[in-house]
PDB file of C-alpha atoms in Angstrom:
ATOM      1  CA  MET A  14      -0.011   0.048  -0.067  1.00  0.00           C
ATOM      2  CA  ARG A  15       1.245   3.479  -0.914  1.00  0.00           C
ATOM      3  CA  ALA A  16       0.569   6.758   0.935  1.00  0.00           C
ATOM      4  CA  ALA A  17      -0.314  10.102  -0.334  1.00  0.00           C
ATOM      5  CA  HIS A  18       0.162  13.360   1.045  1.00  0.00           C
ATOM      6  CA  VAL A  19      -1.918  16.796   0.804  1.00  0.00           C
ATOM      7  CA  LEU A  20      -0.651  19.513  -1.705  1.00  0.00           C
ATOM      8  CA  ALA A  21      -3.349  21.812  -0.923  1.00  0.00           C
ATOM      9  CA  GLY A  22      -6.961  22.669   0.207  1.00  0.00           C
ATOM     10  CA  ALA A  23      -9.613  25.142  -0.324  1.00  0.00           C
ATOM     11  CA  SER A  24     -13.161  25.811   0.164  1.00  0.00           C
ATOM     12  CA  LEU A  25     -14.149  27.396  -2.908  1.00  0.00           C
ATOM     13  CA  SER A  26     -15.515  30.500  -1.394  1.00  0.00           C
ATOM     14  CA  LEU A  27     -18.604  28.450  -0.306  1.00  0.00           C
ATOM     15  CA  PRO A  28     -20.871  29.875   2.303  1.00  0.00           C
ATOM     16  CA  PRO A  29     -20.631  28.637   6.067  1.00  0.00           C
ATOM     17  CA  ASP A  30     -21.904  24.886   6.786  1.00  0.00           C
ATOM     18  CA  SER A  31     -21.787  23.943   2.699  1.00  0.00           C
ATOM     19  CA  TYR A  32     -20.513  20.529   1.458  1.00  0.00           C
ATOM     20  CA  ILE A  33     -19.482  19.513  -1.778  1.00  0.00           C
ATOM     21  CA  TYR A  34     -21.346  17.012  -3.576  1.00  0.00           C
ATOM     22  CA  SER A  35     -19.078  16.130  -6.768  1.00  0.00           C
ATOM     23  CA  ILE A  36     -16.109  17.155  -8.451  1.00  0.00           C
ATOM     24  CA  LEU A  37     -14.980  16.467 -11.859  1.00  0.00           C
ATOM     25  CA  ASP A  38     -12.775  17.424 -14.923  1.00  0.00           C
ATOM     26  CA  THR A  39     -14.652  19.886 -17.346  1.00  0.00           C
ATOM     27  CA  ASP A  40     -12.747  17.724 -19.984  1.00  0.00           C
ATOM     28  CA  ASP A  41     -12.409  20.947 -22.127  1.00  0.00           C
ATOM     29  CA  ARG A  42      -9.146  22.755 -23.510  1.00  0.00           C
ATOM     30  CA  THR A  43      -9.063  25.007 -19.847  1.00  0.00           C
ATOM     31  CA  SER A  44      -8.313  21.485 -18.059  1.00  0.00           C
ATOM     32  CA  ASN A  45     -10.347  23.266 -15.171  1.00  0.00           C
ATOM     33  CA  LEU A  46     -12.405  21.396 -12.494  1.00  0.00           C
ATOM     34  CA  ALA A  47     -16.031  21.873 -11.812  1.00  0.00           C
ATOM     35  CA  ALA A  48     -17.770  21.157  -8.472  1.00  0.00           C
ATOM     36  CA  ILE A  49     -21.351  21.084  -7.238  1.00  0.00           C
ATOM     37  CA  SER A  50     -22.589  21.704  -3.644  1.00  0.00           C
ATOM     38  CA  SER A  51     -25.206  22.177  -1.038  1.00  0.00           C
ATOM     39  CA  ASP A  52     -25.841  25.853  -1.431  1.00  0.00           C
ATOM     40  CA  ASP A  53     -27.212  24.473  -5.077  1.00  0.00           C
ATOM     41  CA  SER A  54     -24.333  26.139  -7.176  1.00  0.00           C
ATOM     42  CA  LEU A  55     -21.772  25.053  -9.777  1.00  0.00           C
ATOM     43  CA  ARG A  56     -18.591  26.211  -9.340  1.00  0.00           C
ATOM     44  CA  VAL A  57     -15.385  26.096 -11.863  1.00  0.00           C
ATOM     45  CA  PHE A  58     -11.771  26.234 -10.292  1.00  0.00           C
ATOM     46  CA  ASN A  59      -8.390  26.079 -11.478  1.00  0.00           C
ATOM     47  CA  PRO A  60      -6.961  22.690 -10.313  1.00  0.00           C
ATOM     48  CA  SER A  61      -3.518  23.952 -10.007  1.00  0.00           C
ATOM     49  CA  THR A  62      -4.373  26.786  -7.612  1.00  0.00           C
ATOM     50  CA  LEU A  63      -7.973  25.547  -6.260  1.00  0.00           C
ATOM     51  CA  GLN A  64      -8.965  29.291  -6.845  1.00  0.00           C
ATOM     52  CA  LEU A  65     -12.133  29.849  -8.665  1.00  0.00           C
ATOM     53  CA  VAL A  66     -11.953  31.000 -12.421  1.00  0.00           C
ATOM     54  CA  PRO A  67     -13.305  34.564 -13.315  1.00  0.00           C
ATOM     55  CA  GLY A  68     -16.913  34.012 -13.706  1.00  0.00           C
ATOM     56  CA  GLY A  69     -16.827  30.267 -12.146  1.00  0.00           C
ATOM     57  CA  VAL A  70     -19.703  30.444  -9.920  1.00  0.00           C
ATOM     58  CA  PHE A  71     -23.408  29.720 -11.139  1.00  0.00           C
ATOM     59  CA  GLU A  72     -25.581  30.346  -8.622  1.00  0.00           C
ATOM     60  CA  GLN A  73     -28.838  28.300  -7.815  1.00  0.00           C
ATOM     61  CA  VAL A  74     -28.367  25.915 -10.960  1.00  0.00           C
ATOM     62  CA  HIS A  75     -31.460  23.737  -9.289  1.00  0.00           C
ATOM     63  CA  LYS A  76     -33.782  23.367  -6.563  1.00  0.00           C
ATOM     64  CA  GLY A  77     -31.879  20.386  -5.238  1.00  0.00           C
ATOM     65  CA  VAL A  78     -28.773  19.795  -7.597  1.00  0.00           C
ATOM     66  CA  THR A  79     -27.770  16.133  -7.370  1.00  0.00           C
ATOM     67  CA  CYS A  80     -25.077  15.764 -10.241  1.00  0.00           C
ATOM     68  CA  VAL A  81     -22.910  17.241 -12.829  1.00  0.00           C
ATOM     69  CA  ARG A  82     -21.541  15.709 -16.033  1.00  0.00           C
ATOM     70  CA  THR A  83     -19.313  16.575 -18.916  1.00  0.00           C
ATOM     71  CA  LEU A  84     -20.915  16.473 -22.382  1.00  0.00           C
ATOM     72  CA  ASN A  85     -17.560  15.681 -24.247  1.00  0.00           C
ATOM     73  CA  ASP A  86     -18.028  18.413 -26.808  1.00  0.00           C
ATOM     74  CA  ASN A  87     -14.612  20.129 -25.888  1.00  0.00           C
ATOM     75  CA  GLY A  88     -16.823  23.393 -25.603  1.00  0.00           C
ATOM     76  CA  GLY A  89     -16.934  23.875 -22.016  1.00  0.00           C
ATOM     77  CA  THR A  90     -20.427  22.633 -21.669  1.00  0.00           C
ATOM     78  CA  LEU A  91     -21.470  20.964 -18.213  1.00  0.00           C
ATOM     79  CA  ALA A  92     -25.216  19.628 -17.405  1.00  0.00           C
ATOM     80  CA  THR A  93     -26.607  19.489 -14.339  1.00  0.00           C
ATOM     81  CA  ALA A  94     -29.450  17.697 -12.777  1.00  0.00           C
ATOM     82  CA  GLY A  95     -31.416  18.034  -9.795  1.00  0.00           C
ATOM     83  CA  ARG A  96     -34.490  16.716  -7.551  1.00  0.00           C
ATOM     84  CA  ASP A  97     -36.471  19.725  -9.443  1.00  0.00           C
ATOM     85  CA  GLY A  98     -36.667  17.259 -12.323  1.00  0.00           C
ATOM     86  CA  TRP A  99     -35.015  19.430 -14.873  1.00  0.00           C
ATOM     87  CA  VAL A 100     -31.580  18.863 -16.642  1.00  0.00           C
ATOM     88  CA  HIS A 101     -29.626  22.370 -17.527  1.00  0.00           C
ATOM     89  CA  GLY A 102     -26.690  22.725 -19.749  1.00  0.00           C
ATOM     90  CA  TRP A 103     -24.077  25.488 -18.694  1.00  0.00           C
ATOM     91  CA  ASP A 104     -21.592  26.996 -21.113  1.00  0.00           C
ATOM     92  CA  THR A 105     -18.450  27.527 -18.662  1.00  0.00           C
ATOM     93  CA  ARG A 106     -16.862  30.044 -21.225  1.00  0.00           C
ATOM     94  CA  THR A 107     -19.735  32.528 -21.312  1.00  0.00           C
ATOM     95  CA  GLY A 108     -21.704  31.845 -18.123  1.00  0.00           C
ATOM     96  CA  GLN A 109     -24.886  31.298 -19.806  1.00  0.00           C
ATOM     97  CA  LYS A 110     -27.581  28.365 -19.414  1.00  0.00           C
ATOM     98  CA  VAL A 111     -27.488  26.883 -23.105  1.00  0.00           C
ATOM     99  CA  PHE A 112     -30.558  24.135 -22.693  1.00  0.00           C
ATOM    100  CA  SER A 113     -33.129  22.748 -20.418  1.00  0.00           C
ATOM    101  CA  LEU A 114     -34.821  19.447 -20.591  1.00  0.00           C
ATOM    102  CA  LYS A 115     -37.401  17.748 -18.162  1.00  0.00           C
ATOM    103  CA  ASP A 116     -36.531  14.496 -16.837  1.00  0.00           C
ATOM    104  CA  ASP A 117     -37.545  11.716 -13.997  1.00  0.00           C
ATOM    105  CA  PRO A 118     -36.064  13.464 -10.613  1.00  0.00           C
ATOM    106  CA  ARG A 119     -35.705   9.805  -9.096  1.00  0.00           C
ATOM    107  CA  ALA A 120     -32.847   8.949 -12.251  1.00  0.00           C
ATOM    108  CA  ASN A 121     -29.548  10.375 -12.371  1.00  0.00           C
ATOM    109  CA  PRO A 122     -27.653  10.057 -15.655  1.00  0.00           C
ATOM    110  CA  PHE A 123     -24.151   8.681 -14.604  1.00  0.00           C
ATOM    111  CA  CYS A 124     -22.261   8.040 -18.018  1.00  0.00           C
ATOM    112  CA  ASN A 125     -22.778   9.236 -21.664  1.00  0.00           C
ATOM    113  CA  LYS A 126     -20.073   7.142 -23.931  1.00  0.00           C
ATOM    114  CA  SER A 127     -20.336   6.612 -27.681  1.00  0.00           C
ATOM    115  CA  GLY A 128     -23.944   7.629 -27.919  1.00  0.00           C
ATOM    116  CA  MET A 129     -25.211   5.383 -25.056  1.00  0.00           C
ATOM    117  CA  LEU A 130     -26.615   7.148 -21.882  1.00  0.00           C
ATOM    118  CA  LEU A 131     -26.162   5.311 -18.631  1.00  0.00           C
ATOM    119  CA  SER A 132     -28.683   6.166 -15.886  1.00  0.00           C
ATOM    120  CA  GLY A 133     -29.860   4.713 -12.366  1.00  0.00           C
ATOM    121  CA  SER A 134     -32.502   5.161  -9.930  1.00  0.00           C
ATOM    122  CA  THR A 135     -33.733   4.723  -6.298  1.00  0.00           C
ATOM    123  CA  ASP A 136     -35.726   1.419  -7.708  1.00  0.00           C
ATOM    124  CA  GLY A 137     -32.426  -0.371  -8.299  1.00  0.00           C
ATOM    125  CA  LEU A 138     -32.369  -0.487 -12.190  1.00  0.00           C
ATOM    126  CA  VAL A 139     -29.854   0.904 -14.246  1.00  0.00           C
ATOM    127  CA  ASN A 140     -30.886   1.742 -17.644  1.00  0.00           C
ATOM    128  CA  LEU A 141     -28.666   1.808 -20.870  1.00  0.00           C
ATOM    129  CA  TYR A 142     -29.922   3.940 -23.648  1.00  0.00           C
ATOM    130  CA  ASP A 143     -29.138   4.282 -27.212  1.00  0.00           C
ATOM    131  CA  THR A 144     -29.278   8.009 -27.719  1.00  0.00           C
ATOM    132  CA  THR A 145     -29.031   7.801 -31.606  1.00  0.00           C
ATOM    133  CA  ILE A 146     -32.597   6.622 -31.706  1.00  0.00           C
ATOM    134  CA  SER A 147     -35.436   9.057 -31.164  1.00  0.00           C
ATOM    135  CA  ASP A 148     -38.207   6.994 -30.276  1.00  0.00           C
ATOM    136  CA  GLU A 149     -37.671   6.432 -26.396  1.00  0.00           C
ATOM    137  CA  ASP A 150     -39.054   3.026 -26.126  1.00  0.00           C
ATOM    138  CA  ASP A 151     -36.860   1.984 -29.165  1.00  0.00           C
ATOM    139  CA  ALA A 152     -33.921   3.555 -27.492  1.00  0.00           C
ATOM    140  CA  LEU A 153     -33.890   1.350 -24.320  1.00  0.00           C
ATOM    141  CA  TYR A 154     -30.906  -0.685 -24.841  1.00  0.00           C
ATOM    142  CA  GLN A 155     -30.572  -2.952 -21.464  1.00  0.00           C
ATOM    143  CA  VAL A 156     -31.869  -2.875 -18.244  1.00  0.00           C
ATOM    144  CA  MET A 157     -29.811  -4.267 -15.288  1.00  0.00           C
ATOM    145  CA  ASN A 158     -31.359  -5.079 -11.704  1.00  0.00           C
ATOM    146  CA  HIS A 159     -28.979  -4.363  -9.263  1.00  0.00           C
ATOM    147  CA  GLY A 160     -31.579  -4.645  -6.547  1.00  0.00           C
ATOM    148  CA  SER A 161     -31.007  -1.955  -4.443  1.00  0.00           C
ATOM    149  CA  SER A 162     -30.971   1.993  -4.448  1.00  0.00           C
ATOM    150  CA  ILE A 163     -28.523   3.016  -7.230  1.00  0.00           C
ATOM    151  CA  SER A 164     -25.803   5.516  -5.852  1.00  0.00           C
ATOM    152  CA  HIS A 165     -23.496   5.298  -8.982  1.00  0.00           C
ATOM    153  CA  ALA A 166     -23.057   3.396 -12.140  1.00  0.00           C
ATOM    154  CA  GLY A 167     -20.407   3.516 -14.922  1.00  0.00           C
ATOM    155  CA  PHE A 168     -18.530   1.460 -17.913  1.00  0.00           C
ATOM    156  CA  LEU A 169     -15.621  -0.586 -16.737  1.00  0.00           C
ATOM    157  CA  SER A 170     -14.915  -1.877 -20.258  1.00  0.00           C
ATOM    158  CA  GLU A 171     -16.604  -1.680 -23.536  1.00  0.00           C
ATOM    159  CA  THR A 172     -18.793  -4.500 -22.543  1.00  0.00           C
ATOM    160  CA  GLU A 173     -19.268  -4.120 -18.608  1.00  0.00           C
ATOM    161  CA  ILE A 174     -21.022  -2.139 -16.693  1.00  0.00           C
ATOM    162  CA  PHE A 175     -20.882  -1.243 -12.497  1.00  0.00           C
ATOM    163  CA  ALA A 176     -23.656  -0.615 -10.193  1.00  0.00           C
ATOM    164  CA  LEU A 177     -23.018   0.858  -6.858  1.00  0.00           C
ATOM    165  CA  SER A 178     -25.869   1.233  -4.271  1.00  0.00           C
ATOM    166  CA  HIS A 179     -26.564   3.672  -1.238  1.00  0.00           C
ATOM    167  CA  ASP A 180     -25.975   0.485   0.761  1.00  0.00           C
ATOM    168  CA  GLU A 181     -22.371  -0.331  -0.556  1.00  0.00           C
ATOM    169  CA  THR A 182     -23.318  -3.253  -2.431  1.00  0.00           C
ATOM    170  CA  LEU A 183     -21.584  -3.585  -5.943  1.00  0.00           C
ATOM    171  CA  SER A 184     -22.478  -5.640  -9.213  1.00  0.00           C
ATOM    172  CA  ILE A 185     -20.712  -5.997 -12.465  1.00  0.00           C
ATOM    173  CA  HIS A 186     -22.860  -6.700 -15.518  1.00  0.00           C
ATOM    174  CA  ARG A 187     -22.143  -7.496 -19.189  1.00  0.00           C
ATOM    175  CA  LEU A 188     -23.701  -5.896 -21.891  1.00  0.00           C
ATOM    176  CA  THR A 189     -26.183  -7.888 -24.163  1.00  0.00           C
ATOM    177  CA  GLY A 190     -28.000  -5.717 -26.139  1.00  0.00           C
ATOM    178  CA  PRO A 191     -32.129  -6.234 -27.046  1.00  0.00           C
ATOM    179  CA  ASP A 192     -31.575  -8.417 -29.747  1.00  0.00           C
ATOM    180  CA  ASP A 193     -28.551 -10.461 -28.439  1.00  0.00           C
ATOM    181  CA  ALA A 194     -29.740 -14.259 -28.630  1.00  0.00           C
ATOM    182  CA  SER A 195     -26.630 -15.571 -26.793  1.00  0.00           C
ATOM    183  CA  PRO A 196     -26.952 -16.695 -23.124  1.00  0.00           C
ATOM    184  CA  GLU A 197     -27.052 -14.337 -20.651  1.00  0.00           C
ATOM    185  CA  THR A 198     -23.606 -14.067 -18.740  1.00  0.00           C
ATOM    186  CA  PRO A 199     -24.149 -14.134 -14.970  1.00  0.00           C
ATOM    187  CA  SER A 200     -23.561 -10.659 -13.456  1.00  0.00           C
ATOM    188  CA  THR A 201     -20.477 -10.556 -10.701  1.00  0.00           C
ATOM    189  CA  VAL A 202     -22.055  -9.827  -7.657  1.00  0.00           C
ATOM    190  CA  PHE A 203     -19.658  -8.642  -4.802  1.00  0.00           C
ATOM    191  CA  GLY A 204     -22.617  -7.830  -2.257  1.00  0.00           C
ATOM    192  CA  ASP A 205     -21.729  -5.303   0.498  1.00  0.00           C
ATOM    193  CA  VAL A 206     -17.758  -4.333   0.010  1.00  0.00           C
ATOM    194  CA  ARG A 207     -17.146  -2.852   3.210  1.00  0.00           C
ATOM    195  CA  PRO A 208     -16.383  -5.869   5.261  1.00  0.00           C
ATOM    196  CA  GLN A 209     -13.470  -6.942   2.782  1.00  0.00           C
ATOM    197  CA  LEU A 210     -12.131  -3.567   2.334  1.00  0.00           C
ATOM    198  CA  GLU A 211     -12.430  -2.678   6.046  1.00  0.00           C
ATOM    199  CA  CYS A 212     -14.405   0.611   5.327  1.00  0.00           C
ATOM    200  CA  GLU A 213     -17.571   2.209   6.468  1.00  0.00           C
ATOM    201  CA  TYR A 214     -18.498   3.672   3.094  1.00  0.00           C
ATOM    202  CA  VAL A 215     -17.755   3.747  -0.485  1.00  0.00           C
ATOM    203  CA  VAL A 216     -17.344   7.112  -2.276  1.00  0.00           C
ATOM    204  CA  ASN A 217     -17.500   5.770  -6.078  1.00  0.00           C
ATOM    205  CA  ILE A 218     -15.491   3.880  -8.778  1.00  0.00           C
ATOM    206  CA  LEU A 219     -13.087   5.680 -11.388  1.00  0.00           C
ATOM    207  CA  SER A 220     -12.929   3.624 -14.225  1.00  0.00           C
ATOM    208  CA  THR A 221     -11.395   3.341 -18.104  1.00  0.00           C
ATOM    209  CA  SER A 222      -9.882   0.904 -20.277  1.00  0.00           C
ATOM    210  CA  GLY A 223     -11.211  -2.151 -18.445  1.00  0.00           C
ATOM    211  CA  GLN A 224      -9.553  -0.952 -14.962  1.00  0.00           C
ATOM    212  CA  ALA A 225     -10.659   0.861 -12.182  1.00  0.00           C
ATOM    213  CA  LEU A 226      -9.950   2.262  -8.882  1.00  0.00           C
ATOM    214  CA  LEU A 227     -12.465   2.398  -5.800  1.00  0.00           C
ATOM    215  CA  GLY A 228     -12.669   5.148  -3.156  1.00  0.00           C
ATOM    216  CA  ALA A 229     -13.401   3.427   0.509  1.00  0.00           C
ATOM    217  CA  GLY A 230     -13.467   5.687   3.355  1.00  0.00           C
ATOM    218  CA  THR A 231     -13.538   5.169   7.035  1.00  0.00           C
ATOM    219  CA  LEU A 232     -14.536   7.926   9.598  1.00  0.00           C
ATOM    220  CA  ASN A 233     -13.292   6.307  12.516  1.00  0.00           C
ATOM    221  CA  GLU A 234      -9.694   6.268  11.219  1.00  0.00           C
ATOM    222  CA  GLN A 235      -9.823   9.197   9.016  1.00  0.00           C
ATOM    223  CA  ARG A 236      -8.491   7.806   5.778  1.00  0.00           C
ATOM    224  CA  LEU A 237      -9.692   6.952   2.171  1.00  0.00           C
ATOM    225  CA  ASP A 238      -8.225   4.155   0.126  1.00  0.00           C
ATOM    226  CA  LEU A 239      -8.158   3.921  -3.395  1.00  0.00           C
ATOM    227  CA  VAL A 240      -8.255   0.312  -4.317  1.00  0.00           C
ATOM    228  CA  PRO A 241      -7.767  -1.160  -7.686  1.00  0.00           C
ATOM    229  CA  LEU A 242     -10.290  -3.303  -9.112  1.00  0.00           C
ATOM    230  CA  ASN A 243      -8.832  -5.498 -11.939  1.00  0.00           C
ATOM    231  CA  PHE A 244      -9.903  -8.242 -14.271  1.00  0.00           C
ATOM    232  CA  GLN A 245      -7.850 -11.347 -14.581  1.00  0.00           C
ATOM    233  CA  GLN A 246     -10.003 -14.034 -15.504  1.00  0.00           C
ATOM    234  CA  ARG A 247     -12.492 -12.231 -13.188  1.00  0.00           C
ATOM    235  CA  TRP A 248     -13.059  -9.066 -11.439  1.00  0.00           C
ATOM    236  CA  ALA A 249     -11.328  -8.596  -7.964  1.00  0.00           C
ATOM    237  CA  PHE A 250      -9.817  -6.102  -6.061  1.00  0.00           C
ATOM    238  CA  ASP A 251      -6.088  -5.668  -5.582  1.00  0.00           C
ATOM    239  CA  GLU A 252      -5.763  -4.307  -2.019  1.00  0.00           C
ATOM    240  CA  GLY A 253      -1.867  -4.608  -1.789  1.00  0.00           C
ATOM    241  CA  ASN A 254      -1.661  -2.257  -4.432  1.00  0.00           C
ATOM    242  CA  ALA A 255      -4.111   0.539  -2.770  1.00  0.00           C
ATOM    243  CA  ILE A 256      -3.117   3.999  -2.109  1.00  0.00           C
ATOM    244  CA  ARG A 257      -3.964   5.243   1.440  1.00  0.00           C
ATOM    245  CA  LEU A 258      -5.109   8.998   1.634  1.00  0.00           C
ATOM    246  CA  ALA A 259      -4.517   9.415   5.695  1.00  0.00           C
ATOM    247  CA  GLY A 260      -6.533  11.988   7.504  1.00  0.00           C
ATOM    248  CA  ALA A 261      -8.976  12.291   4.319  1.00  0.00           C
ATOM    249  CA  HIS A 262     -11.661  14.841   5.173  1.00  0.00           C
ATOM    250  CA  GLY A 263     -11.345  14.207   9.072  1.00  0.00           C
ATOM    251  CA  GLN A 264     -14.807  13.236  10.736  1.00  0.00           C
ATOM    252  CA  GLU A 265     -16.532  14.362   7.743  1.00  0.00           C
ATOM    253  CA  ILE A 266     -17.479  11.941   4.661  1.00  0.00           C
ATOM    254  CA  VAL A 267     -15.546  12.220   1.298  1.00  0.00           C
ATOM    255  CA  ARG A 268     -18.257  12.966  -1.515  1.00  0.00           C
ATOM    256  CA  SER A 269     -16.272  12.837  -4.594  1.00  0.00           C
ATOM    257  CA  LEU A 270     -13.142  11.743  -6.355  1.00  0.00           C
ATOM    258  CA  CYS A 271     -11.321  13.140  -9.572  1.00  0.00           C
ATOM    259  CA  ILE A 272      -7.961  12.100 -10.959  1.00  0.00           C
ATOM    260  CA  THR A 273      -6.447  14.297 -13.862  1.00  0.00           C
ATOM    261  CA  GLY A 274      -5.237  12.701 -16.676  1.00  0.00           C
ATOM    262  CA  ILE A 275      -6.859   9.372 -15.705  1.00  0.00           C
ATOM    263  CA  VAL A 276      -5.949   6.719 -18.121  1.00  0.00           C
ATOM    264  CA  GLY A 277      -6.930   3.346 -16.401  1.00  0.00           C
ATOM    265  CA  SER A 278      -6.146   2.435 -12.557  1.00  0.00           C
ATOM    266  CA  ARG A 279      -2.952   0.570 -13.233  1.00  0.00           C
ATOM    267  CA  VAL A 280      -1.667   3.514 -15.413  1.00  0.00           C
ATOM    268  CA  ILE A 281      -3.010   6.142 -12.931  1.00  0.00           C
ATOM    269  CA  VAL A 282      -1.193   4.472  -9.746  1.00  0.00           C
ATOM    270  CA  MET A 283       2.407   4.355 -11.881  1.00  0.00           C
ATOM    271  CA  LYS A 284       1.709   7.810 -12.897  1.00  0.00           C
ATOM    272  CA  LEU A 285       1.159   8.796  -9.317  1.00  0.00           C
ATOM    273  CA  TYR A 286       4.305   7.374  -8.080  1.00  0.00           C
ATOM    274  CA  GLU A 287       6.289   8.652 -10.773  1.00  0.00           C
ATOM    275  CA  SER A 288       5.042  12.107 -11.682  1.00  0.00           C
ATOM    276  CA  ASN A 289       6.438  15.412 -10.736  1.00  0.00           C
ATOM    277  CA  ALA A 290       3.941  17.826 -12.491  1.00  0.00           C
ATOM    278  CA  ILE A 291       1.909  19.891  -9.922  1.00  0.00           C
ATOM    279  CA  GLN A 292      -1.244  19.243 -11.954  1.00  0.00           C
ATOM    280  CA  SER A 293      -0.912  15.913 -13.981  1.00  0.00           C
ATOM    281  CA  ASN A 294      -2.226  12.976 -12.220  1.00  0.00           C
ATOM    282  CA  VAL A 295      -2.761  14.467  -8.995  1.00  0.00           C
ATOM    283  CA  ILE A 296      -6.002  13.145  -6.880  1.00  0.00           C
ATOM    284  CA  TYR A 297      -8.696  15.503  -5.884  1.00  0.00           C
ATOM    285  CA  THR A 298     -10.989  14.779  -3.002  1.00  0.00           C
ATOM    286  CA  ALA A 299     -14.191  16.853  -2.071  1.00  0.00           C
ATOM    287  CA  GLY A 300     -16.252  15.994   1.314  1.00  0.00           C
ATOM    288  CA  GLU A 301     -18.840  17.290   3.453  1.00  0.00           C
ATOM    289  CA  ASP A 302     -16.381  19.784   5.343  1.00  0.00           C
ATOM    290  CA  GLY A 303     -16.629  22.214   2.012  1.00  0.00           C
ATOM    291  CA  MET A 304     -13.299  21.499   1.290  1.00  0.00           C
ATOM    292  CA  VAL A 305     -11.390  20.259  -1.930  1.00  0.00           C
ATOM    293  CA  LYS A 306      -8.054  18.677  -1.243  1.00  0.00           C
ATOM    294  CA  ALA A 307      -5.288  17.918  -3.870  1.00  0.00           C
ATOM    295  CA  TRP A 308      -3.096  14.925  -3.080  1.00  0.00           C
ATOM    296  CA  ARG A 309      -0.066  13.258  -4.447  1.00  0.00           C
ATOM    297  CA  THR A 310       1.496   9.721  -3.426  1.00  0.00           C
ATOM    298  CA  ALA A 311       4.671   9.851  -1.520  1.00  0.00           C
ATOM    299  CA  GLU A 312       7.720   7.920  -2.515  1.00  0.00           C
ATOM    300  CA  ASP A 313       7.976   4.480  -1.530  1.00  0.00           C
ATOM    301  CA  ASN A 314      10.839   4.708   1.037  1.00  0.00           C
ATOM    302  CA  GLY A 315      10.036   1.813   3.137  1.00  0.00           C
ATOM    303  CA  HIS A 316      12.748  -0.330   1.548  1.00  0.00           C
ATOM    304  CA  LYS A 317      15.129   2.312   1.503  1.00  0.00           C
ATOM    305  CA  ASP A 318      14.749   3.262   4.956  1.00  0.00           C
ATOM    306  CA  ALA A 319      14.789  -0.625   5.988  1.00  0.00           C
ATOM    307  CA  LEU A 320      18.426  -0.391   4.028  1.00  0.00           C
ATOM    308  CA  GLU A 321      19.806   2.667   5.869  1.00  0.00           C
ATOM    309  CA  SER A 322      18.758   1.200   9.326  1.00  0.00           C
ATOM    310  CA  THR A 323      20.641  -2.126   8.553  1.00  0.00           C
ATOM    311  CA  LYS A 324      23.563  -0.193   7.146  1.00  0.00           C
ATOM    312  CA  LYS A 325      23.669   2.022  10.314  1.00  0.00           C
ATOM    313  CA  LYS A 326      23.272  -1.231  12.981  1.00  0.00           C
ATOM    314  CA  ARG A 327      26.297  -2.732  10.957  1.00  0.00           C
ATOM    315  CA  LYS A 328      28.163   0.057  11.165  1.00  0.00           C
ATOM    316  CA  LYS A 329      27.522   0.490  14.794  1.00  0.00           C
ATOM    317  CA  GLU A 330      28.538  -3.250  15.402  1.00  0.00           C
ATOM    318  CA  LEU A 331      31.734  -2.977  13.432  1.00  0.00           C
ATOM    319  CA  SER A 332      32.753   0.318  15.143  1.00  0.00           C
ATOM    320  CA  SER A 333      32.168  -1.660  18.543  1.00  0.00           C
ATOM    321  CA  ARG A 334      34.343  -4.574  17.255  1.00  0.00           C
ATOM    322  CA  GLU A 335      36.978  -2.318  16.105  1.00  0.00           C
ATOM    323  CA  ALA A 336      37.181  -0.480  19.834  1.00  0.00           C
ATOM    324  CA  ARG A 337      37.473  -3.812  21.655  1.00  0.00           C
ATOM    325  CA  PHE A 338      39.994  -5.618  19.174  1.00  0.00           C
ATOM    326  CA  LYS A 339      43.620  -3.838  19.366  1.00  0.00           C
ATOM    327  CA  PRO A 340      46.478  -6.482  18.841  1.00  0.00           C
ATOM    328  CA  TYR A 341      49.184  -3.783  19.177  1.00  0.00           C
TER     329      TYR A 341
END
C-alpha cells in the first residue's frame, strides 16, 4: 500500500456549513475542474491553485442539485440535474444556460459514452439507452437490476458496467443488447464490499480501459483508500496496491474523487508514483467539510529506510568490534 500526502486545500469560497457533492474534470481545453455543492451552485476552479476562475460561479442551478456531467464536446458545456426534475446545460466560457430538459427526478444520468446513456434510479434499475434512436421505447438498450437504490454506475470496459448502491453493494453486468440471442452472462455480485475492504462507506469507482479504482472511506480512522479493481479471469480487488489518503477529510465523509489525466487504474497508480508535475495525475477529493483537497503519492521509502537502518546497525556493530580489538 502506498501513502499520499496533501498538496493543498480550499473551500471554493462556499458559504459556511456548505458541503460539496461532486467534482469532475470539465474535459475541455481549459483543463479546469467543476464542483456542485449543497448551496445549489456550480463552481469552476483552477486545479493548480484550487481558486475559482473568473465568472466561475453559477448560482442556484437547481432546487436541489444532484449531479454534474461533461458533454464531451470540448466546448466547455456542463450538464447538471436536480431534484426539481430538470437537466440544464451550462456554457462555462460565457456563463450562460444553453439548454433545459425535463427529466424523471428519481433518475441520475451517470455516463454518456459513444452514444450510449447510462442512468440509475432508486428502484435499483440501471438503464442503458441508445441516444442515436429518437423513439424513447426503442432507445432502451438494456435494463440491469442491481436490487437496491443506485448511487453510482459506469462503464468498466466496452462490454461491462458496474452498479454501486447506497448500501455499498457492488455488482458488474455484461452488455447483451435487445437483439442478443446468446445466453446471458451471469453478473459478478460482490455484495456489501465494506467487510472485505474494512471501510465504512464507498465514494465511487473511477474507471476506464477495463481497469478501475474504488474509493473506500473510514471515518473512525479518518482515511480514504483507493483500491484497484482489476480483471484477470475475474474481477477482483487488488488491496496490496491500494493508495491511502491518511486524514482524508477528518470526521466528514468524502463525497467525490477526481484524478487528472485518468488512463486506467494501473497506469494511474504508476504515474501517481512517478509524476513530478503539479497538475497532472493529482488526486482531488471533495467532502462534507466543504473542502477540496489535492493529493499526491509519497515516495515509497520503506525499502530505502530499512536498508539505511541495517547499514547503520552494521556500522555500529563494526565500530564496537574495532574498539575492543587492539592487537598492538
